[in-house]
PDB file of C-alpha atoms in Angstrom:
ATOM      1  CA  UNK A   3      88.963 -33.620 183.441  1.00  0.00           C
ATOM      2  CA  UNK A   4      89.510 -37.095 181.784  1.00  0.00           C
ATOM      3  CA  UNK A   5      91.549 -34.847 179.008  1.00  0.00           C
ATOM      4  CA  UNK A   6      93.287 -32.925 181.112  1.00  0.00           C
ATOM      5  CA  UNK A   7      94.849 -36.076 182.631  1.00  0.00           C
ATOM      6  CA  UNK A   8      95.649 -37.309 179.782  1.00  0.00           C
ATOM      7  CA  UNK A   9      97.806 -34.297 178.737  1.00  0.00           C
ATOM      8  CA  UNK A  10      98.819 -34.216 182.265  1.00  0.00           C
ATOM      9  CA  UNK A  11     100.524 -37.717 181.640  1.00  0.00           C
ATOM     10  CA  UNK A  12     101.546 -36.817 178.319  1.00  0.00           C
ATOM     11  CA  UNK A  13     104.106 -34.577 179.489  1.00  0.00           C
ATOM     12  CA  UNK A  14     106.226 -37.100 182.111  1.00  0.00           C
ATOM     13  CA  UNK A  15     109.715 -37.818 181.345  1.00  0.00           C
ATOM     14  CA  UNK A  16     111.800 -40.434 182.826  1.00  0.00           C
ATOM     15  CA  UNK A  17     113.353 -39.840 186.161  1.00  0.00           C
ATOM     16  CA  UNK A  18     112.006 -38.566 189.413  1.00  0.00           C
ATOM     17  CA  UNK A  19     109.107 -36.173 189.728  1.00  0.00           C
ATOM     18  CA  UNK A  20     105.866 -35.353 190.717  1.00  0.00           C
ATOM     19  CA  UNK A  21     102.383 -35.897 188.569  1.00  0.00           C
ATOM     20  CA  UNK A  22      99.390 -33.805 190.056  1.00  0.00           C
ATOM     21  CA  UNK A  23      97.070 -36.069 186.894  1.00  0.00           C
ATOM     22  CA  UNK A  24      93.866 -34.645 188.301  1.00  0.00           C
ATOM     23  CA  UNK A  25      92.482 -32.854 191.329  1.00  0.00           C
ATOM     24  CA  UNK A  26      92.329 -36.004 193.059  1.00  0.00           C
ATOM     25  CA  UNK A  27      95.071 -38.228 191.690  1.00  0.00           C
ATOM     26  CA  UNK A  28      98.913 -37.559 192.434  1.00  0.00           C
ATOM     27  CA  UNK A  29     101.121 -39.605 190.961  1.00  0.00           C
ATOM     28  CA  UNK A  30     105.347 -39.914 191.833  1.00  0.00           C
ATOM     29  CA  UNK A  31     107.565 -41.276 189.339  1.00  0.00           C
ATOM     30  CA  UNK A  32     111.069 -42.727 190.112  1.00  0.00           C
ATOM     31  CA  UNK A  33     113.077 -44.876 187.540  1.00  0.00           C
ATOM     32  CA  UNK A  34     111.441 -48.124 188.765  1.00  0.00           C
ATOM     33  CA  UNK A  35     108.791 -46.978 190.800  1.00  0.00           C
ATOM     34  CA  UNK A  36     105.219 -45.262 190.741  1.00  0.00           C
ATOM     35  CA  UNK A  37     103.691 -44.435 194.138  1.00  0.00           C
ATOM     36  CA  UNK A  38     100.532 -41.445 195.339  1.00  0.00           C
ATOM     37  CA  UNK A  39      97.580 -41.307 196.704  1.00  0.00           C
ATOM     38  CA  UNK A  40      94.008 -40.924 195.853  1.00  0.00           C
ATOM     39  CA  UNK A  41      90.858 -39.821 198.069  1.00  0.00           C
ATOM     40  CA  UNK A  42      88.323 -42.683 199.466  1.00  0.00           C
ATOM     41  CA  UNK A  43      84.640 -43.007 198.779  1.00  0.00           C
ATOM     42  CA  UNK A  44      84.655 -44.427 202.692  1.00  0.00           C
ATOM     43  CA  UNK A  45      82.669 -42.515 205.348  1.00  0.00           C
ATOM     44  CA  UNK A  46      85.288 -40.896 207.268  1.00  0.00           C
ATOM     45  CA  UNK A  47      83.579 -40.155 210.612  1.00  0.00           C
ATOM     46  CA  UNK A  48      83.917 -44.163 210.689  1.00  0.00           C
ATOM     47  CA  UNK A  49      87.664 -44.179 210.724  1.00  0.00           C
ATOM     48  CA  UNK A  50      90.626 -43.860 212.995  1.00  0.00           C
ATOM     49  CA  UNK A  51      91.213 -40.828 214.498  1.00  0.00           C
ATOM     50  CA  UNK A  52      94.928 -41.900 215.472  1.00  0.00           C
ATOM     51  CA  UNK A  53      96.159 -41.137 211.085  1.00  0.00           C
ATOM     52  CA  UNK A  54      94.329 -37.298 211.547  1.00  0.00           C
ATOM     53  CA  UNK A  55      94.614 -35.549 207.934  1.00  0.00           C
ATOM     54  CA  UNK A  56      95.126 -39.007 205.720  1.00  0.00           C
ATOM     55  CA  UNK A  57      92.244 -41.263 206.563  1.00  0.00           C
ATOM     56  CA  UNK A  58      90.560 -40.520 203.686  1.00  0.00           C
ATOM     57  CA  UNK A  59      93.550 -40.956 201.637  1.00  0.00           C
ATOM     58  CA  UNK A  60      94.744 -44.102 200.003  1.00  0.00           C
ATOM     59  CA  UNK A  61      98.400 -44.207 199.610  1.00  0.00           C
ATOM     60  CA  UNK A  62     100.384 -46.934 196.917  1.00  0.00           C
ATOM     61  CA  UNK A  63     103.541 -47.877 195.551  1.00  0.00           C
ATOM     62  CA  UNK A  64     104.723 -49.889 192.806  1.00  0.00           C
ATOM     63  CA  UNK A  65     108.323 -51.226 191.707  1.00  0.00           C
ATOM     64  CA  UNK A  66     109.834 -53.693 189.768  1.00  0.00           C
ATOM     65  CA  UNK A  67     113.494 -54.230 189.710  1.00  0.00           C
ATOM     66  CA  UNK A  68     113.303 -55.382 186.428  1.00  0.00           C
ATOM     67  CA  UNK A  69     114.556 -59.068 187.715  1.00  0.00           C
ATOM     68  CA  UNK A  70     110.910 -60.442 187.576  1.00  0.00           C
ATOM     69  CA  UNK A  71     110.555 -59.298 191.087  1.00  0.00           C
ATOM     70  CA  UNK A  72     107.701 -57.295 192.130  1.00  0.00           C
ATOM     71  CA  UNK A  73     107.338 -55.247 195.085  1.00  0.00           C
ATOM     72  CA  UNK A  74     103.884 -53.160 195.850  1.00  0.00           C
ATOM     73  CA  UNK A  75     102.070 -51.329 199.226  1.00  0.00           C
ATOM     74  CA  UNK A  76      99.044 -49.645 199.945  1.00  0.00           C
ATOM     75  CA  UNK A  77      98.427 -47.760 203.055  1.00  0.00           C
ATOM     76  CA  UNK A  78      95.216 -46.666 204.482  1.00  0.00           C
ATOM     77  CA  UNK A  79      93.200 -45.219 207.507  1.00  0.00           C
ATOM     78  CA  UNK A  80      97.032 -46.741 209.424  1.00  0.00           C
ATOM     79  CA  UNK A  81      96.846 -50.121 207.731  1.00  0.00           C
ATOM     80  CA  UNK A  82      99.833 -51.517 205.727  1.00  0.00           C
ATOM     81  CA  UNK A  83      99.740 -53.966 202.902  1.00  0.00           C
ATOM     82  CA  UNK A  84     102.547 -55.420 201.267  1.00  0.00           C
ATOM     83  CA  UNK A  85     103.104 -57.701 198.412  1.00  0.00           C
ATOM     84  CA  UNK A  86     106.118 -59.449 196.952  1.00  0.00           C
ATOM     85  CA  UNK A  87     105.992 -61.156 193.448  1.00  0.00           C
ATOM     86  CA  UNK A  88     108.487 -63.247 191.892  1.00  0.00           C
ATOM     87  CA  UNK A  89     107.794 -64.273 188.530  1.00  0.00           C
ATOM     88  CA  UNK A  90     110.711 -66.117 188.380  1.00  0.00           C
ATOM     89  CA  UNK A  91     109.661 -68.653 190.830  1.00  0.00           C
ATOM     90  CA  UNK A  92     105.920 -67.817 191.091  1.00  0.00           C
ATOM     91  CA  UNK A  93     105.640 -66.635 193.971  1.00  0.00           C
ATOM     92  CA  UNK A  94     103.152 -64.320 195.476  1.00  0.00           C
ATOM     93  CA  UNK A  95     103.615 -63.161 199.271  1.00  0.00           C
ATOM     94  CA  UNK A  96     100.632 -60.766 201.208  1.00  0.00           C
ATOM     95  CA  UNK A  97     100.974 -59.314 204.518  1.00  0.00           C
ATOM     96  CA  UNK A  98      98.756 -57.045 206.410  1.00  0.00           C
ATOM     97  CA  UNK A  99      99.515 -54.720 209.340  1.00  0.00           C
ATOM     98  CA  UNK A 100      97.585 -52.204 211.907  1.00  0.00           C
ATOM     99  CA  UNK A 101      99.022 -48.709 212.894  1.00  0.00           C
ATOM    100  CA  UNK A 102     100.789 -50.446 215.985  1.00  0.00           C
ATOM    101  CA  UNK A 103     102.408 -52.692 213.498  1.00  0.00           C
ATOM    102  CA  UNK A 104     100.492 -55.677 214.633  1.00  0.00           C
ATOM    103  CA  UNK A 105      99.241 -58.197 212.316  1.00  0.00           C
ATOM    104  CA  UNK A 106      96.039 -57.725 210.940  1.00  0.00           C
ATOM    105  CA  UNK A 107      93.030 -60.164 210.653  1.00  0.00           C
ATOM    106  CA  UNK A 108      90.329 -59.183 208.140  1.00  0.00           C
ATOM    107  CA  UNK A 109      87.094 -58.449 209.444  1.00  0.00           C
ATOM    108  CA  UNK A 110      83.516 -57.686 207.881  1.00  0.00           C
ATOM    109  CA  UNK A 111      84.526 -54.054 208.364  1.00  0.00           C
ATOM    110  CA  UNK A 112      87.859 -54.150 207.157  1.00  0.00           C
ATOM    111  CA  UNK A 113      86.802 -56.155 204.339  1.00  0.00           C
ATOM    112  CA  UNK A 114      84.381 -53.711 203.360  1.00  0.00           C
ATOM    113  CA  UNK A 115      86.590 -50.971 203.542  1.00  0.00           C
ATOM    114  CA  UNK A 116      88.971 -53.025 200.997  1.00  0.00           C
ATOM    115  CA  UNK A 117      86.271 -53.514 198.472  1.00  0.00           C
ATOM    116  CA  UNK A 118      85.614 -49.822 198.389  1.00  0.00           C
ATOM    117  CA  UNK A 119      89.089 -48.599 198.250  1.00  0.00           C
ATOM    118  CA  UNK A 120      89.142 -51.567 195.083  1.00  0.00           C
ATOM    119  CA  UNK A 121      85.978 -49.770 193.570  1.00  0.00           C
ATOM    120  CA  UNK A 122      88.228 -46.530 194.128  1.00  0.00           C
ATOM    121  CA  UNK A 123      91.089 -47.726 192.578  1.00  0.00           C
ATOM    122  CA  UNK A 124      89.694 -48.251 188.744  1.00  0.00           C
ATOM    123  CA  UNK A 125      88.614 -45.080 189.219  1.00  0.00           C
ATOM    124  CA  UNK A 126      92.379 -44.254 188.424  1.00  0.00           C
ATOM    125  CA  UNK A 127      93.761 -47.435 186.854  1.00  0.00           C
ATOM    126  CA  UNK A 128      93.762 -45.714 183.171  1.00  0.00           C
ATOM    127  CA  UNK A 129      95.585 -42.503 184.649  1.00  0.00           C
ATOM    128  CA  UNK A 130      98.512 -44.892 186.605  1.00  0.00           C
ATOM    129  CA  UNK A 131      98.607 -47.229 183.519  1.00  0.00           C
ATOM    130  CA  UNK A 132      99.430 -44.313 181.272  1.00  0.00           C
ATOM    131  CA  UNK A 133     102.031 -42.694 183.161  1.00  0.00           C
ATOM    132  CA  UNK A 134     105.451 -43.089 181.610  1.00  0.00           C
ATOM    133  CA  UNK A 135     108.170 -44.577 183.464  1.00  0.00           C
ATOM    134  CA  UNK A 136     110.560 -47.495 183.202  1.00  0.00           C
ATOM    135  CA  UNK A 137     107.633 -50.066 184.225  1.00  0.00           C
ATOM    136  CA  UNK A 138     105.448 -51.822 181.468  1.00  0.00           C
ATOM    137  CA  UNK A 139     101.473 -51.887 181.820  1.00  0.00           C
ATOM    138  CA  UNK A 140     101.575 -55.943 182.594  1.00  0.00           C
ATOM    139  CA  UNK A 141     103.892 -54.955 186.039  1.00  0.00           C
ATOM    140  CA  UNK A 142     101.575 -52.093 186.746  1.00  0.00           C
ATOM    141  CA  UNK A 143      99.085 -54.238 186.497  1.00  0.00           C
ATOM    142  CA  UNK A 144      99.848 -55.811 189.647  1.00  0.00           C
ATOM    143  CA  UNK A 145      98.967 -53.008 191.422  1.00  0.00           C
ATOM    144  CA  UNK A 146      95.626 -52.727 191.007  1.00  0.00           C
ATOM    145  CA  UNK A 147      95.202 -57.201 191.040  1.00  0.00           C
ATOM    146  CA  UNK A 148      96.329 -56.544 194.339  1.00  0.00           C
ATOM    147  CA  UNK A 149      93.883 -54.002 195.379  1.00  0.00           C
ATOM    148  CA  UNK A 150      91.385 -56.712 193.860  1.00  0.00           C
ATOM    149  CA  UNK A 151      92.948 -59.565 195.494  1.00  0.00           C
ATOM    150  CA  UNK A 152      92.438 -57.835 199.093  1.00  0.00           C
ATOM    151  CA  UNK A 153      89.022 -56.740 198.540  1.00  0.00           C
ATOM    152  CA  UNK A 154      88.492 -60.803 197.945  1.00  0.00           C
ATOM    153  CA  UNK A 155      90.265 -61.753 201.169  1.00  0.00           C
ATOM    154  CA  UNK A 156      87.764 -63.412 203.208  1.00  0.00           C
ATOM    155  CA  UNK A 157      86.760 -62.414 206.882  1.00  0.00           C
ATOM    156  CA  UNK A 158      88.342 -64.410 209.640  1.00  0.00           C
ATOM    157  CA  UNK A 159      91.914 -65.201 207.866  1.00  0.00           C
ATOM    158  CA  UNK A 160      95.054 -63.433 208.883  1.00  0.00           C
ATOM    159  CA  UNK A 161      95.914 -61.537 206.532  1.00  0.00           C
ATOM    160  CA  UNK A 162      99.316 -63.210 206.051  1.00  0.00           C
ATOM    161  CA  UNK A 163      99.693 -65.625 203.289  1.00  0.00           C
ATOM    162  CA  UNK A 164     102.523 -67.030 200.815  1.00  0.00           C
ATOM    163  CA  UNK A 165     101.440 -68.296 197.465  1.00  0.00           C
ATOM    164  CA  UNK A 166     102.826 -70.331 195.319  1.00  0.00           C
ATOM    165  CA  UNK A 167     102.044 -71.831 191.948  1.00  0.00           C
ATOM    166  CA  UNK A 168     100.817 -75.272 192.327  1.00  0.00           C
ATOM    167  CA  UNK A 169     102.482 -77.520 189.055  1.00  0.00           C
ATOM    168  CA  UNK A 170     100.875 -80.563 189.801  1.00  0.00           C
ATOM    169  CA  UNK A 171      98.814 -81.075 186.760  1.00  0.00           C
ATOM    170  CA  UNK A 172      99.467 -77.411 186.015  1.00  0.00           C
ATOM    171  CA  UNK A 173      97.768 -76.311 189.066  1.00  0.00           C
ATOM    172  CA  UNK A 174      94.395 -75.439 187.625  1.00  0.00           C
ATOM    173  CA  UNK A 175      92.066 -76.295 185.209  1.00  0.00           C
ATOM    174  CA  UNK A 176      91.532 -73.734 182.521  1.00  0.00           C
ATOM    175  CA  UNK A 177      87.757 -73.193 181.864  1.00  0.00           C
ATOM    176  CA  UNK A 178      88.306 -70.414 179.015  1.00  0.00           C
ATOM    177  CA  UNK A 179      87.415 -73.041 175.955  1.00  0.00           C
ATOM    178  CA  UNK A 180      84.176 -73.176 178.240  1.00  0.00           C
ATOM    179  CA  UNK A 181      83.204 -69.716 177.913  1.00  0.00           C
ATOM    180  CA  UNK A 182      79.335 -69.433 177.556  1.00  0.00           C
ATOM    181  CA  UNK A 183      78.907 -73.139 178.640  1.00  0.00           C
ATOM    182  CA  UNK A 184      77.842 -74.966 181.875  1.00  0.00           C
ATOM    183  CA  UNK A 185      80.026 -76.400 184.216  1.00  0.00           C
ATOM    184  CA  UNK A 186      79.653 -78.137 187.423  1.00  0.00           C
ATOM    185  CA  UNK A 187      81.201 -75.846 190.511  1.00  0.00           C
ATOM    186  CA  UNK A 188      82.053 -78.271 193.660  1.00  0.00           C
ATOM    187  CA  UNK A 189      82.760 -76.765 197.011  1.00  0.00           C
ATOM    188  CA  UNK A 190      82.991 -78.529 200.588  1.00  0.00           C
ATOM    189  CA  UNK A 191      80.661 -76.883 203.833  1.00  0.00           C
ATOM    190  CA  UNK A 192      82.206 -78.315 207.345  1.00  0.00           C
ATOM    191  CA  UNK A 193      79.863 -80.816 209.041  1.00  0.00           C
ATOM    192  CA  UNK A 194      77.332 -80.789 205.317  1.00  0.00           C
ATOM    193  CA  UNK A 195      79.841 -82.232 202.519  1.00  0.00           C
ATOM    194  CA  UNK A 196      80.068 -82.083 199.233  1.00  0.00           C
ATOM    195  CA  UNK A 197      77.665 -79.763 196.838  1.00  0.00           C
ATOM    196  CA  UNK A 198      77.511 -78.859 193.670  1.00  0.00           C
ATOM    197  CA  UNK A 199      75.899 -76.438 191.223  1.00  0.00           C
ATOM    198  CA  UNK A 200      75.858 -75.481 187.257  1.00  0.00           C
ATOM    199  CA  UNK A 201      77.053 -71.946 186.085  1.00  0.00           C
ATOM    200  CA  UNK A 202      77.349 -70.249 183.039  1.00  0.00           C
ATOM    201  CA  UNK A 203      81.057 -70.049 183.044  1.00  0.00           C
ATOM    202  CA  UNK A 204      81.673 -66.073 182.275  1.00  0.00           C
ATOM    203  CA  UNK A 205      77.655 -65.384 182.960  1.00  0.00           C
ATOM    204  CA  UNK A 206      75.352 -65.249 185.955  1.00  0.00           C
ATOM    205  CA  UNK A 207      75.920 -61.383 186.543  1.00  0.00           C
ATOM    206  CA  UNK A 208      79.605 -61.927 187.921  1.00  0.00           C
ATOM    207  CA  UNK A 209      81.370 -63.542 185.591  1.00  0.00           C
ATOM    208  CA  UNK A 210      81.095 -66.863 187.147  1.00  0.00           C
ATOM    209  CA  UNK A 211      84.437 -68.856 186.935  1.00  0.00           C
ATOM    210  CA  UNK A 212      86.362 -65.942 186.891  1.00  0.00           C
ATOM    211  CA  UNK A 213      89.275 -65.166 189.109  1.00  0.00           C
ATOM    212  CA  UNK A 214      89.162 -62.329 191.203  1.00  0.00           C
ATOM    213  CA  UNK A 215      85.932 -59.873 192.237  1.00  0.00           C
ATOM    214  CA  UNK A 216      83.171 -59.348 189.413  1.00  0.00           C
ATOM    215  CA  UNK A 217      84.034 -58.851 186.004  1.00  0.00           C
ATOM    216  CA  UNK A 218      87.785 -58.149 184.709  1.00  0.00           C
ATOM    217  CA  UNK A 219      89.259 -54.865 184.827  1.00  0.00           C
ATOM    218  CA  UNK A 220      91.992 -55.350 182.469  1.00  0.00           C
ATOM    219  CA  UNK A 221      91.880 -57.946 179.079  1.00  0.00           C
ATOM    220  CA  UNK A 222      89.658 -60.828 179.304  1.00  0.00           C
ATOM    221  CA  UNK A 223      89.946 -62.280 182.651  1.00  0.00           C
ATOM    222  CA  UNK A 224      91.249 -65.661 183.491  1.00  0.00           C
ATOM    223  CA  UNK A 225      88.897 -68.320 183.977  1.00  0.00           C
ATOM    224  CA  UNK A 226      89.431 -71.838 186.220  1.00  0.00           C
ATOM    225  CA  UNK A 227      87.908 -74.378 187.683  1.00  0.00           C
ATOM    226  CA  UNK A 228      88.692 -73.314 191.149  1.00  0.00           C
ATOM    227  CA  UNK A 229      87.846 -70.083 190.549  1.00  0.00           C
ATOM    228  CA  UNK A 230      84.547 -71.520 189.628  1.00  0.00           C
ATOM    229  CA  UNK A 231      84.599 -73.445 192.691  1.00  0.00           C
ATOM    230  CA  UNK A 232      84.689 -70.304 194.952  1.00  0.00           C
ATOM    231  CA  UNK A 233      82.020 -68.337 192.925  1.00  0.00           C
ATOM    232  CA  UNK A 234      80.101 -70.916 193.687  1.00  0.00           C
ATOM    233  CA  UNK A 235      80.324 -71.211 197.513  1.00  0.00           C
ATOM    234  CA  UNK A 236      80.569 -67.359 198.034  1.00  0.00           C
ATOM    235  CA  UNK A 237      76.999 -67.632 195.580  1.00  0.00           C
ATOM    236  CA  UNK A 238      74.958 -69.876 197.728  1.00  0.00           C
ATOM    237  CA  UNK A 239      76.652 -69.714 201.507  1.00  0.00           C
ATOM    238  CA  UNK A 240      78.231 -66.356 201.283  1.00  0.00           C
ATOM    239  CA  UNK A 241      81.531 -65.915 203.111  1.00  0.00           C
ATOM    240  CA  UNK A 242      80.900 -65.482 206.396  1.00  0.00           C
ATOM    241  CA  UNK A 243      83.134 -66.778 209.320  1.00  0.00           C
ATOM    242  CA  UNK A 244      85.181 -67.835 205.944  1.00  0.00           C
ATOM    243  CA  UNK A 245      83.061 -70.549 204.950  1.00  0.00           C
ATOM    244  CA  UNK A 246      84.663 -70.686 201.713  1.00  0.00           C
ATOM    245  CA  UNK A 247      88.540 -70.044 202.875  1.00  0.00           C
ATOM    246  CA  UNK A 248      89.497 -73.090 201.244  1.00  0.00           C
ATOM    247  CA  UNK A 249      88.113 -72.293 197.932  1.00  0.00           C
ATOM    248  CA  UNK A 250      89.516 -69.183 197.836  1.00  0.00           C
ATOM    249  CA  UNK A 251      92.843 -70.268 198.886  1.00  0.00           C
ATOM    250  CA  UNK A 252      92.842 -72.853 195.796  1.00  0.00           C
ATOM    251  CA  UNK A 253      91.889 -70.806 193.543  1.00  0.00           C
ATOM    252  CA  UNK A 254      94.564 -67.592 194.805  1.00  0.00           C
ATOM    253  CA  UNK A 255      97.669 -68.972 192.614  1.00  0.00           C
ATOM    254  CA  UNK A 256      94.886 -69.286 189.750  1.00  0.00           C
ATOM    255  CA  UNK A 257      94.531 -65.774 190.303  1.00  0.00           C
ATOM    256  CA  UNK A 258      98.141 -64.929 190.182  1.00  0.00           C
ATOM    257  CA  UNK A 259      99.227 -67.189 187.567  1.00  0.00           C
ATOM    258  CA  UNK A 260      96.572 -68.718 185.731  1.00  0.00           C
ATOM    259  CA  UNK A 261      96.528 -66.874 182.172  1.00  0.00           C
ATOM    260  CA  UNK A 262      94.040 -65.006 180.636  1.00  0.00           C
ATOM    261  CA  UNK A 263      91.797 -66.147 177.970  1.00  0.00           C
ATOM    262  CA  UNK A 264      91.475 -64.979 174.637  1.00  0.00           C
ATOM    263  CA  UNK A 265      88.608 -62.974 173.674  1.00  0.00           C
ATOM    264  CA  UNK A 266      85.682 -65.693 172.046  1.00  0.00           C
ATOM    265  CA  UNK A 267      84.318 -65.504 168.753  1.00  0.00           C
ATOM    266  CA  UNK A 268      81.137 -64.134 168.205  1.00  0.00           C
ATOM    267  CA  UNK A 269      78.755 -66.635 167.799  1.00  0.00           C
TER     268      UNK A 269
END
């Protein structure tokens, strides 16, 4: 099947049309834009009723107007995400809204849903990253860190949020020359303080210190010290009732604009 796609893809020309890669991936190119759909793991009998015939469907788009701005949606089970990226100013804006067009505010639920439809989505990275069209792999890319990005977005928080890259002292502290090495991850609890704990930055199962859910998908990850920060506090108090919201919200323009690391030696 994996073939098959491939030759599938092979075949695109520039312009507008329709790519059927697989069985389960479609694909629509247009000059500046990719957009489809794929199917969801997610049990449907759990789902809205109210978007009959595509609630098992996840729907995208991608464009990029070539002007370092960077627009992308998904859709699913009648939820609407948008993002806006301008890497001229480094700026990152999210938005989330319900079938009735009312804003959305993640919940346990909802945030599980995200992480699966995120697990769904590398299913087809490779197949979206190889189509042809007029966009480069780094602004397809986006894409799929914002399927990531969501299925990090922790319960409680609207999901409504500009982002912008903080210069102040660059805005993060790059832990990649750390790779393999302890540091110290500090996080604050409401009415506890302070605490800290050491991690293997790029170890302890989940690639501690690195920004964004697990392990990276794409080149070698980027790896900060507020990124650390968050692993940490989602690690020991989990992220319920967004204990760890401002964590997370430091270390989101990491995740945006932080760059990766080179891959180590071997030691």
């Amino acid at each position: 099947m994996k073939k098959l796609a491939a030759y599938a893809l092979a075949l695109c020309t520039f312009g507008s049309h329709a790519v059927h890669a697989n069985t389960d991936l479609s694909i629509q190119v247009e000059e500046n834009t990719v957009s489809g759909h794929f199917p969801t793991s997610l049990n449907t009998s759990s789902l809205k009723s109210t978007v009959s015939g595509d609630n098992n469907v996840v729907k995208f788009s991608l464009s990029d107007d070539l002007n370092n701005h960077i627009s992308s949606t998904i859709k699913f089970n009648g939820n609407t995400f948008n993002l806006k990226l301008d890497n001229t100013n480094n700026t990152v804006h999210i938005s989330g809204f319900d079938i009735n067009d009312n804003k959305l505010i993640n919940s346990q639920k909802l945030k599980s849903s995200l992480t699966s439809i995120f697990r769904d989505s590398q299913n087809y990275a490779d197949d979206v990253l190889k189509v042809q069209s007029k966009l480069d792999k780094e602004s397809k890319i986006v894409l799929f860190k914002f399927f990531e990005f969501l299925s990090t977005y922790p319960v409680g928080m609207p999901i409504e949020q500009s982002i912008e890259q903080d210069f102040s002292a660059q805005g993060w502290t790059d832990l990649c020359p750390y790779m393999g090495r302890y540091k110290t991850a500090i996080w604050d609890v409401t009415y506890v303080g302070v605490k800290t704990k050491s991690y293997k930055v790029g170890g302890h199962g989940f690639c501690a210190a690195r920004c964004g859910a697990g392990c990276p998908m794409f080149g070698d990850g980027q790896y900060t010290q507020d990124c650390l920060n968050h692993d940490a506090c989602a690690d020991v108090e989990g992220e319920q009732l967004g204990v760890c919201g401002d964590e997370w919200t430091s270390a989101s323009d990491d995740f945006w604009f932080s760059p990766d690391c080179e891959t180590p030696p071997s030691s």
